[in-house]
Coordinates of C-alpha atoms and ligand atoms in Angstrom, one line a residue:
X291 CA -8.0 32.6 -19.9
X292 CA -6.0 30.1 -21.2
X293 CA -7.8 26.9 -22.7
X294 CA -5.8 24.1 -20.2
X295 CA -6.0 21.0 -23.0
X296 CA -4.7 23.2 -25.7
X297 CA -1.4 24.9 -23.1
X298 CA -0.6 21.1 -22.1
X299 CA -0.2 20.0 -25.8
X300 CA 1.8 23.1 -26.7
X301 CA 4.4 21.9 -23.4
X302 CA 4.5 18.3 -24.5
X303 CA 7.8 17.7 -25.6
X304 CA 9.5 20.1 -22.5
X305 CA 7.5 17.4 -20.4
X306 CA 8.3 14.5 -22.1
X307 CA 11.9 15.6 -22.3
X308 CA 11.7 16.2 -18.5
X309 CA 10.0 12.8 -17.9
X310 CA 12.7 11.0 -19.7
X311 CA 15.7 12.8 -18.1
X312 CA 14.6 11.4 -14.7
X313 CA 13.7 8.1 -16.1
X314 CA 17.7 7.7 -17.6
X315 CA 18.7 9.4 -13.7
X316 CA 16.6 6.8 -12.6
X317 CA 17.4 7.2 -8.7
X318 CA 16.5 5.6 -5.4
X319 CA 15.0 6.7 -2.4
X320 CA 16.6 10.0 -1.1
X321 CA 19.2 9.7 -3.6
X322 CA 17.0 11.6 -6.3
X323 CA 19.1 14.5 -6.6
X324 CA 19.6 15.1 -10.3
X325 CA 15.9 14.4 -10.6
X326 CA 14.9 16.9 -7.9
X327 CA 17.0 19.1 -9.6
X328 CA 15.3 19.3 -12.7
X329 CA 11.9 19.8 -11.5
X330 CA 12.9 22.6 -9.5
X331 CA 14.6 24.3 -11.8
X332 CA 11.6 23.6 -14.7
X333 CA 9.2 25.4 -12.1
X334 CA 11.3 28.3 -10.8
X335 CA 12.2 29.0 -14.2
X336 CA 8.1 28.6 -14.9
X337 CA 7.7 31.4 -11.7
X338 CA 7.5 29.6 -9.3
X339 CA 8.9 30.1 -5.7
X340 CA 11.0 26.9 -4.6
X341 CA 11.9 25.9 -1.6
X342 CA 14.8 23.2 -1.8
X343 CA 15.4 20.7 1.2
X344 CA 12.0 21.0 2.2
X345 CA 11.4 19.1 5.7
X346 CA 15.2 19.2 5.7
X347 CA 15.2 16.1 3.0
X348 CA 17.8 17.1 0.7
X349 CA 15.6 16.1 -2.3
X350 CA 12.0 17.2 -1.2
X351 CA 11.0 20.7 -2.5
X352 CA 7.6 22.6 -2.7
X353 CA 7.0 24.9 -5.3
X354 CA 4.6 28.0 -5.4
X355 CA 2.6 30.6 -7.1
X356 CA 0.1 32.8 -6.0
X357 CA -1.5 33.9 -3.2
X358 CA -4.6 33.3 -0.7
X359 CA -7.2 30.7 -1.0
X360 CA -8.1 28.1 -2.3
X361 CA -4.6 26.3 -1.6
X362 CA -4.2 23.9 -4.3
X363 CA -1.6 20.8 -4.3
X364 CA -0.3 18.4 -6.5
X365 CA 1.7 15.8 -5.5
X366 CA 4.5 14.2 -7.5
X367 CA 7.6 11.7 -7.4
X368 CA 10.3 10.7 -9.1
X369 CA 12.0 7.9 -7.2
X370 CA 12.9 4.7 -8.9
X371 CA 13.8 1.7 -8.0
X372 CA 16.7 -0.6 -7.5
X373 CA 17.1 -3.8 -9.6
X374 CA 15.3 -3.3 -12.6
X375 CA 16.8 -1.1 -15.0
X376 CA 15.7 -1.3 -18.5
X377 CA 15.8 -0.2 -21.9
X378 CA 12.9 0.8 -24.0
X379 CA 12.9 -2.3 -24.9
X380 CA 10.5 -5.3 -25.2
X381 CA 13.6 -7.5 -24.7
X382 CA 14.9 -8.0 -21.3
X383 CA 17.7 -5.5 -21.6
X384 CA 19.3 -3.4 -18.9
X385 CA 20.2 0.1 -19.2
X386 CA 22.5 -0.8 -15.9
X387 CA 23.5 -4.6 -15.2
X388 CA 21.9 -4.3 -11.4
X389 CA 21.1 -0.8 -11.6
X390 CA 18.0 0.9 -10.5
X391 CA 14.8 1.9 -13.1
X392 CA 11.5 3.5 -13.0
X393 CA 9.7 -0.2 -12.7
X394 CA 6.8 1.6 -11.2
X395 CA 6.7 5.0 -13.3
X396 CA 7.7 7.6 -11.5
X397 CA 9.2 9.5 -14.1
X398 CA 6.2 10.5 -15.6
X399 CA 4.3 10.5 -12.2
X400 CA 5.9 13.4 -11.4
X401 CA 5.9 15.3 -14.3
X402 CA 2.9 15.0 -15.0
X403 CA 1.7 16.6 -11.6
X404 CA 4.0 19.3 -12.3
X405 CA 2.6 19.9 -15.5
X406 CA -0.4 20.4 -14.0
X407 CA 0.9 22.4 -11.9
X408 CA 2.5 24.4 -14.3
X409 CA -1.0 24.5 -16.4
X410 CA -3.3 25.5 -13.3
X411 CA -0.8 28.6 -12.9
X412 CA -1.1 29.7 -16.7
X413 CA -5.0 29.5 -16.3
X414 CA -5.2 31.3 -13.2
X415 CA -2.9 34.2 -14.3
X416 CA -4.3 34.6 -17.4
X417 CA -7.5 34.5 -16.0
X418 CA -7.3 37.1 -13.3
X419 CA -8.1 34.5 -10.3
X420 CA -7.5 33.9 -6.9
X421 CA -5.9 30.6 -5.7
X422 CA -2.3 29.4 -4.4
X423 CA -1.0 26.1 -7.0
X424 CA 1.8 24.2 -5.4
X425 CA 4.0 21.4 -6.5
X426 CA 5.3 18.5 -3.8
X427 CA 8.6 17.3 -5.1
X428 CA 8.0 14.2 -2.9
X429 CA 11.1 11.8 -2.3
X430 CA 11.2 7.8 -1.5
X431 CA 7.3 7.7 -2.4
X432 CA 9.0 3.4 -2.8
X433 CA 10.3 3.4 0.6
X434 CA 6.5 4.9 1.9
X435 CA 8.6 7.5 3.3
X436 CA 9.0 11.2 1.3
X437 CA 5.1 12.6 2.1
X438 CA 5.2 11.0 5.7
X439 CA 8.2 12.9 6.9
X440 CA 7.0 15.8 5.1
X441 CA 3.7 15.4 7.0
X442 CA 5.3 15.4 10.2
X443 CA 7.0 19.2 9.4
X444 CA 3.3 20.3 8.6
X445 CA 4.0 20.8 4.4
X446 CA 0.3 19.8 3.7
X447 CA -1.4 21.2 6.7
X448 CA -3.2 24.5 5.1
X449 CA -3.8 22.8 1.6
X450 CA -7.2 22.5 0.9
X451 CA -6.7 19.7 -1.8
X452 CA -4.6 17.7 -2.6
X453 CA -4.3 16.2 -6.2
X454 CA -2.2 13.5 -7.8
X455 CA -2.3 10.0 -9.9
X456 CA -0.5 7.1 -10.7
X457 CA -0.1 5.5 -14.1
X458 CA -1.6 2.1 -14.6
X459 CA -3.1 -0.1 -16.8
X460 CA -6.5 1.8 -16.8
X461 CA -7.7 5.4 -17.3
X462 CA -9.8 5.8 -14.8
X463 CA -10.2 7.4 -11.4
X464 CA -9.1 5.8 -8.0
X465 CA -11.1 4.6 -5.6
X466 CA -9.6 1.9 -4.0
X467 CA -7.5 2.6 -0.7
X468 CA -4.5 0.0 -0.5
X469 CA -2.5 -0.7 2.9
X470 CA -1.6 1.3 6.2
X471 CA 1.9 -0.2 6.7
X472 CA 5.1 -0.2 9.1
X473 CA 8.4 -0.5 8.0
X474 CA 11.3 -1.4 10.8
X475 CA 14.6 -3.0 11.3
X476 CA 15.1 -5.3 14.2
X477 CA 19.1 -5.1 15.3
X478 CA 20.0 -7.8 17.6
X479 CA 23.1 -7.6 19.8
X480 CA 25.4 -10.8 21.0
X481 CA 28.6 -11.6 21.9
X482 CA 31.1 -13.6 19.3
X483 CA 32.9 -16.5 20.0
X484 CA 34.4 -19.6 18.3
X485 CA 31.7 -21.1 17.3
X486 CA 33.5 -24.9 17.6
X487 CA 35.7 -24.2 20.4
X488 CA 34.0 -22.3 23.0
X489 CA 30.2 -21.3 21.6
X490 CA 29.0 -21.4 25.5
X491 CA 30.4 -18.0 25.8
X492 CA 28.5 -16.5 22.7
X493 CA 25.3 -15.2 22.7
X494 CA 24.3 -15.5 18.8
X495 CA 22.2 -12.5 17.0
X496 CA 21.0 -14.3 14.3
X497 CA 19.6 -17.0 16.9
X498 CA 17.6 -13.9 17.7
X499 CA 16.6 -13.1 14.4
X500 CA 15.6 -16.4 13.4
X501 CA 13.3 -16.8 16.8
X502 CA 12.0 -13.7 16.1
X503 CA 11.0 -14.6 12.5
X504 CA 9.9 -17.8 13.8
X505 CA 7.7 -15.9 16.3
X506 CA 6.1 -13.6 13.5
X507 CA 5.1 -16.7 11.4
X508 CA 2.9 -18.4 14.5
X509 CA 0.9 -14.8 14.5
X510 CA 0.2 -15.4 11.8
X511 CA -2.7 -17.4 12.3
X512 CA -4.2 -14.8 14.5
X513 CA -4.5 -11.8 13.1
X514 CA -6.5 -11.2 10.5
X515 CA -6.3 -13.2 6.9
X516 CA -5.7 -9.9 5.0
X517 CA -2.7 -8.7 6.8
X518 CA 0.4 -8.9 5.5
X519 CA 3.5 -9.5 7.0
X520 CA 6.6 -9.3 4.8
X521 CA 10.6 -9.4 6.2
X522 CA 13.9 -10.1 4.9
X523 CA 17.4 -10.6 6.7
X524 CA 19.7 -7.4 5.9
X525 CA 22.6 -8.8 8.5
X526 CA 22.7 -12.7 8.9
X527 CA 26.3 -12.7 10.3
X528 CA 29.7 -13.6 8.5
X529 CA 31.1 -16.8 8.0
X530 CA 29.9 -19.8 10.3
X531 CA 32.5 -20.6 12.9
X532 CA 32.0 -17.6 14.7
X533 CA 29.3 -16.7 16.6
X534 CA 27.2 -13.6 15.2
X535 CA 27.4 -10.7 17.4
X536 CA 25.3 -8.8 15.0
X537 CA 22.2 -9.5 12.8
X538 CA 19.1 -7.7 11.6
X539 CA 16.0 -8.2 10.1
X540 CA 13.8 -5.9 7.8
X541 CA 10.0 -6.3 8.7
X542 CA 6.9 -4.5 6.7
X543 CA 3.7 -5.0 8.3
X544 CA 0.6 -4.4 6.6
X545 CA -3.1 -4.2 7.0
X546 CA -6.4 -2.4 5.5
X547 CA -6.6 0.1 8.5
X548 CA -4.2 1.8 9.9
X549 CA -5.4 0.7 13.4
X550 CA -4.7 -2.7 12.3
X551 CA -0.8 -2.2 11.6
X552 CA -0.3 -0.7 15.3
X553 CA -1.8 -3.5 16.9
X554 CA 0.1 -6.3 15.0
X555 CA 3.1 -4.2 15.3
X556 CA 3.2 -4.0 18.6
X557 CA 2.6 -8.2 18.7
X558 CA 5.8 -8.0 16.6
X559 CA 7.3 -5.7 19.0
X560 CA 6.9 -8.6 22.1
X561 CA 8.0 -11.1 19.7
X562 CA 11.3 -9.1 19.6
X563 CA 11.4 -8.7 22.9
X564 CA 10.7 -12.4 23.3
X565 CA 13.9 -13.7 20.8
X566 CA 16.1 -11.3 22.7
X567 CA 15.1 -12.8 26.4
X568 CA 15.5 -16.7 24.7
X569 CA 19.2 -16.0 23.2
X570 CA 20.4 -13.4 26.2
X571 CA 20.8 -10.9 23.3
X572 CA 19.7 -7.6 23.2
X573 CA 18.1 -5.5 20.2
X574 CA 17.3 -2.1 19.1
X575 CA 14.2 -1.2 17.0
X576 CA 15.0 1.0 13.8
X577 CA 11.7 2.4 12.9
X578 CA 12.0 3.6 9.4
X579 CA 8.6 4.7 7.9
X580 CA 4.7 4.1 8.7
X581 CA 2.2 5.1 6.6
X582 CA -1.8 5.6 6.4
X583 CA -4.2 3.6 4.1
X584 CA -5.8 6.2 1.2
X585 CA -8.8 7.5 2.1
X586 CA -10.8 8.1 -0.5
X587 CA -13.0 11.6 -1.3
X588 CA -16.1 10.7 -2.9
X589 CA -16.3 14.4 -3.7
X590 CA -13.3 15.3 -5.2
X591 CA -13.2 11.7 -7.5
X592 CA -16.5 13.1 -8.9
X593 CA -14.9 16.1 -10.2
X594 CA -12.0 14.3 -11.5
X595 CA -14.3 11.6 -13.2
X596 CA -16.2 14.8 -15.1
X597 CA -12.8 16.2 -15.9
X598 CA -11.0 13.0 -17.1
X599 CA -14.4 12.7 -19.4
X600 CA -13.4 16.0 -20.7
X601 CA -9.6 15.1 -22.0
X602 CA -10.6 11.5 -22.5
X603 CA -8.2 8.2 -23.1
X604 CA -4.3 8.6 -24.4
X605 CA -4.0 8.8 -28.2
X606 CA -1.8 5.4 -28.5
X607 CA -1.5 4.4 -32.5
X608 CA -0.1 1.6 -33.9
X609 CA 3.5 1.7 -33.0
X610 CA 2.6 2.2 -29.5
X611 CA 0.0 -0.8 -29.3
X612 CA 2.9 -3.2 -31.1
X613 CA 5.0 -2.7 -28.9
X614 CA 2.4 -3.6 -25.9
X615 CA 1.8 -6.9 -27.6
X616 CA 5.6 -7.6 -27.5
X617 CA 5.7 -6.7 -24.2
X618 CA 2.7 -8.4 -22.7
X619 CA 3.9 -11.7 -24.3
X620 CA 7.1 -11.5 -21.6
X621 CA 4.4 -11.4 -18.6
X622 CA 4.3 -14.5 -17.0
X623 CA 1.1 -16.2 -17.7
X624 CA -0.2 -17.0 -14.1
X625 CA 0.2 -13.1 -13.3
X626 CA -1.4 -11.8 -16.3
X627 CA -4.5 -14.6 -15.3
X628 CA -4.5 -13.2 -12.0
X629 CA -4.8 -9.8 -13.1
X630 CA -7.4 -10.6 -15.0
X631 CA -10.0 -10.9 -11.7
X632 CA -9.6 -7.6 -10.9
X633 CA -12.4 -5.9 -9.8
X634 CA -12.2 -3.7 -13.4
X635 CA -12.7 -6.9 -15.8
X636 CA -15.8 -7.9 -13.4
X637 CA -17.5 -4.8 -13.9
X638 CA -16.5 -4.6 -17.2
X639 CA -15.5 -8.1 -19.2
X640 CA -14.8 -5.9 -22.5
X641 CA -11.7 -4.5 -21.6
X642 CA -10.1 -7.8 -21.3
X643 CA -10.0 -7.8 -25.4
X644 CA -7.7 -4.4 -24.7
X645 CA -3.7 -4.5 -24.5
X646 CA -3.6 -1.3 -23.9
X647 CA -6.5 0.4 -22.5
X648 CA -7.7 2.9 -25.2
X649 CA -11.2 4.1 -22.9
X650 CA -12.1 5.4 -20.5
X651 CA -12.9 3.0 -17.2
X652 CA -15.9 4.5 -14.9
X653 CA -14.2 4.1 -11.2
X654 CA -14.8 0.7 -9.6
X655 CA -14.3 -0.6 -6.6
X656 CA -14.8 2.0 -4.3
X657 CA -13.0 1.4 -0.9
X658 CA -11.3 -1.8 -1.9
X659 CA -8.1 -2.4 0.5
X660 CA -5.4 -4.7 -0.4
X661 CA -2.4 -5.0 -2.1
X662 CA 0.3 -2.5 -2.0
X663 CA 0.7 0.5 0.2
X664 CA 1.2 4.3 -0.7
X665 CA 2.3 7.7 1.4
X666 CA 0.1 9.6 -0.7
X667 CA -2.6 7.8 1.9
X668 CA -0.6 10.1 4.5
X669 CA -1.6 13.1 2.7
X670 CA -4.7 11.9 2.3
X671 CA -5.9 11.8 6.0
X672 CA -4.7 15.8 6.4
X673 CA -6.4 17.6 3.5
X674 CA -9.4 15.7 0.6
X675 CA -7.3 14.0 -1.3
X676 CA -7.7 12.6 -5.2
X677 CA -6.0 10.1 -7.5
X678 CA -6.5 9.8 -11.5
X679 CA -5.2 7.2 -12.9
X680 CA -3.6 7.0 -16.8
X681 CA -2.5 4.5 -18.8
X682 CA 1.2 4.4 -19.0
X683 CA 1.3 0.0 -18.8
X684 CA -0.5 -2.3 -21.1
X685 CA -3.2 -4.3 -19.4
X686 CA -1.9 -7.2 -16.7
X687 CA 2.3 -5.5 -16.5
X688 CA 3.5 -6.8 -13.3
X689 CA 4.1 -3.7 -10.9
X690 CA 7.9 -2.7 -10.2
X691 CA 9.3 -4.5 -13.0
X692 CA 11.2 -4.0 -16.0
X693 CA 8.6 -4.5 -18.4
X694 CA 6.7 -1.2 -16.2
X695 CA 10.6 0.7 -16.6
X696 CA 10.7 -0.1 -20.0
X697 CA 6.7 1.0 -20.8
X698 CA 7.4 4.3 -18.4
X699 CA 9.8 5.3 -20.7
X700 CA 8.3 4.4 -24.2
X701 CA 5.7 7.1 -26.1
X702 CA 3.0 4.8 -24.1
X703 CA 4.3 6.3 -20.8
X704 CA 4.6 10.3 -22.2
X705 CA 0.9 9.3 -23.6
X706 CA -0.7 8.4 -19.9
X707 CA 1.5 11.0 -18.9
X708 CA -0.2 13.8 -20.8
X709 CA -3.7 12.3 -20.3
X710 CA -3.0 12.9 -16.4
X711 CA -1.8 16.0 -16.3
X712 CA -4.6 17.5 -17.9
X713 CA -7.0 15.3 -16.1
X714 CA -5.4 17.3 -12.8
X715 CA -5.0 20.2 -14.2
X716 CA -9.3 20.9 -15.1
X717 CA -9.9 19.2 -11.5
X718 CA -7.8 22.0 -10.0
X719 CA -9.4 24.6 -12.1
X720 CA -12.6 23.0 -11.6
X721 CA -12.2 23.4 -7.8
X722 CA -10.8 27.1 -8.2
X723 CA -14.1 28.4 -10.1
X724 CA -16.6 26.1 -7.8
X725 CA -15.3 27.0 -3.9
X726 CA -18.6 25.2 -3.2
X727 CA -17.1 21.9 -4.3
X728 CA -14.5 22.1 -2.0
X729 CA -16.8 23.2 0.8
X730 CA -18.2 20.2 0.0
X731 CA -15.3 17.6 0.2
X732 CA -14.4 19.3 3.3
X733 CA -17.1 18.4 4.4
X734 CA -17.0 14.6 3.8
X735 CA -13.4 14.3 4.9
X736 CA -14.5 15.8 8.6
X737 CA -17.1 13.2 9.0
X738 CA -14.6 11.0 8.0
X739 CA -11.7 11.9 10.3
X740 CA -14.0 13.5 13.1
X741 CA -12.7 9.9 15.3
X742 CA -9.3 9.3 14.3
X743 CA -7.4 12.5 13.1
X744 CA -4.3 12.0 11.8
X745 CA -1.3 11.1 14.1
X746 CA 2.0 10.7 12.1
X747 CA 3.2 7.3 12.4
X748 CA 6.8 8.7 12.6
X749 CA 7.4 10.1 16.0
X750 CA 7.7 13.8 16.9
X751 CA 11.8 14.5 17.3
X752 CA 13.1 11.7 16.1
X753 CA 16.1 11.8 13.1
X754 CA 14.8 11.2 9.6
X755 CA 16.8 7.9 8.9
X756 CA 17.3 8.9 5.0
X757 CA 20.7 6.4 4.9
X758 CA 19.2 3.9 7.0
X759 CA 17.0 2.0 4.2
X760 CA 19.5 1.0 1.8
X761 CA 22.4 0.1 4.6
Ligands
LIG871 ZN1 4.5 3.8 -7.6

């Protein structure tokens, strides 16, 4: 059998040339096509079987090899994100004046699983074993969209893992679990009029936006402290002597439990319901995405720890830390304080000498919620579920930024990258030779799920809305 460390070096520069194709695409949200593209193509050249438009998302695709159990996934992305183009750069310098970048590393997110994919195939072949490896081209992972509709088709229903990561500041394995969220747009409908000569006769929508917001902020006292609760006007009308007819608001909500998010979202639901009775307007509810919180598989994160051990931390030299030091001396100072509570510096005060993390971080902070939200946690509620982390940031980069575009797409980035993709690619293996292990983390996610199995939070029959977000 192949030795997996030693195939993954000898594919570095394919990867790294792959990574950094998608990082110049750099594409939103459903609009990933070139990016899509070339992952594809890399695996079906590689021998895998690829199904294109998966879920009927243009830019979703699952790749295969093999046959019969144990069902093996790895989940990747490669969606960036708008406003924060960047060179490689530690100069504030965009590739695009306004254009989008991978300010949250993407690029190398998905390559990485794919590499792993690609590895877990060699070893498997050339070792005469059983198993099925696939690859989730997952779309809009930023818009906590891609694995949520693709959970609704069913695409991760007969995996019996799934694997993936995200680069960071830290090598280590995660344990924490994030946000459940919603994400929905609230169109309210009026009637225009002259707003100086005869506003009785209007009914104004962006009255009813600005009630409803209004509404929102008084829950806020009353549910709990960490919610979250995040909305922006996309339509506040057009000029102010005449009456809006149309407006709309963009609300996330977000909470620790999924639970949680229906409740207040259905508070913010009568709220709605409310503005529209007090301006005699009328609105429609656009509900774009909802996803789950992670839940974590004590299990599976053992495994991964053992195997992360094995490839240990990214071989950054000096060029690579140099340019960290430039870069961390753009972060704003109250940020890079803030990030400096996190539950990894408590546990372990040394690493706050480090600009860029050159160790390996035992996984802390098992179960912590908070923060940001991911559809990986989608997955994670169908099938055991488990997330590596790399280093692909220096310590304290602000998350979707240009200083995170910039690292993604510097030799620090293709470094995590690496790292990773071996990390997943043992843990697969791992799993492969020891069906006991995943027996075992079946186990654990059945006790976990036995009282709330996973319901999609994006209804049965209902239209993808892939143009919607960016409208
Ligand atoms: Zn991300």
């Amino acid at each position: 059998m192949i030795d997996i460390l030693q195939f993954l070096d000898s594919k570095r520069s394919e990867l790294e040339s792959l990574a950094t194709e998608v990082w110049e695409a750099a594409e939103v949200g459903f609009q990933e096509f070139k990016s899509s593209r070339a992952q594809a193509d890399y695996l079906e050249a590689n021998g895998f079987t690829v199904t294109r438009s998966a879920a009927g998302i243009p830019t979703a695709f699952v790749a295969e090899w093999g046959s019969g159990r144990p069902y093996i996934g790895f989940l990747g992305e490669f969606d960036a994100l708008a406003g924060v183009s960047q060179e490689v750069s530690a100069e504030k310098k965009p590739r695009v004046q306004g254009g989008a970048g991978h300010g949250c590393g993407h690029n190398v997110l998905g390559t990485a699983a794919l590499g792993a994919a690609l590895a877990l195939k060699e070893a498997l072949q050339s070792g005469g074993m059983q198993g099925t490896v696939r690859y989730y081209g997952c779309p809009a992972e930023e818009l906590l969209a891609g694995k949520v509709y693709m959970a609704r088709e069913g695409l991760f229903s007969d995996l019996d893992v799934a694997i993936t990561w995200h680069g960071g500041a830290f090598n280590t394995v995660r344990m924490g679990t994030g946000t459940a969220m919603n994400s929905a747009k609230f169109r309210f409908h009026g009637k225009t009029a002259h707003a100086a000569g005869d506003p009785h006769n209007g009914r104004s929508a962006l009255d009813a936006v600005e009630l409803m917001n209004i509404g929102a902020n008084y829950m806020r006292e009353h549910v709990i402290s960490s919610a979250r609760i995040h909305y922006v006007i996309t339509n506040g009308g057009g000029q102010p002597n005449v009456v809006p007819a149309e407006a709309e608001v963009w609300y996330f909500v977000r909470a620790p439990r999924r639970s949680e998010v229906d409740e207040i979202y259905k508070w913010l639901l009568d709220i709605a319901k409310g503005a529209a009775l007090m301006t005699g307007t009328t609105f429609e509810e656009n509900f774009l995405t909802g996803c789950y919180e992670v839940l974590l598989n004590e299990t599976l994160a053992d495994v991964m720890w053992e195997c992360l051990k094995k490839v240990g931390p990214p071989d950054f030299d000096e060029k690579d830390l140099e340019f960290a030091k430039k870069l961390r001396a753009t972060f704003d100072p109250k940020s890079l304080e803030s990030a400096m509570t996190n539950q990894e510096f408590v546990e372990f005060p040394e690493l706050k000498t480090q600009v860029l993390n050159t160790t390996l971080v035992p996984p802390t902070g098992k179960g912590r919620a908070g923060g940001g939200s991911t559809d990986v946690g989608d997955v994670s509620w169908i099938v055991p579920t488990v997330q590596v982390s790399a280093a692909t940031v220096p310590i304290g980069c602000p998350g979707h930024s240009w200083q995170n575009c910039a690292s993604s797409g510097s030799s620090i980035g293709m470094k995590g990258m690496l790292v990773a993709a071996k990390a997943m690619a043992l843990c697969g293996l791992e799993l492969v030779k020891n069906p006991e292990e995943i027996a075992k983390a079946k186990k654990e996610f059945d006790e976990k799920t036995k009282d709330s199995p996973y319901k999609c939070p994006f209804p049965h029959g209902r239209e993808f809305p892939l143009d919607e977000f960016f409208k």
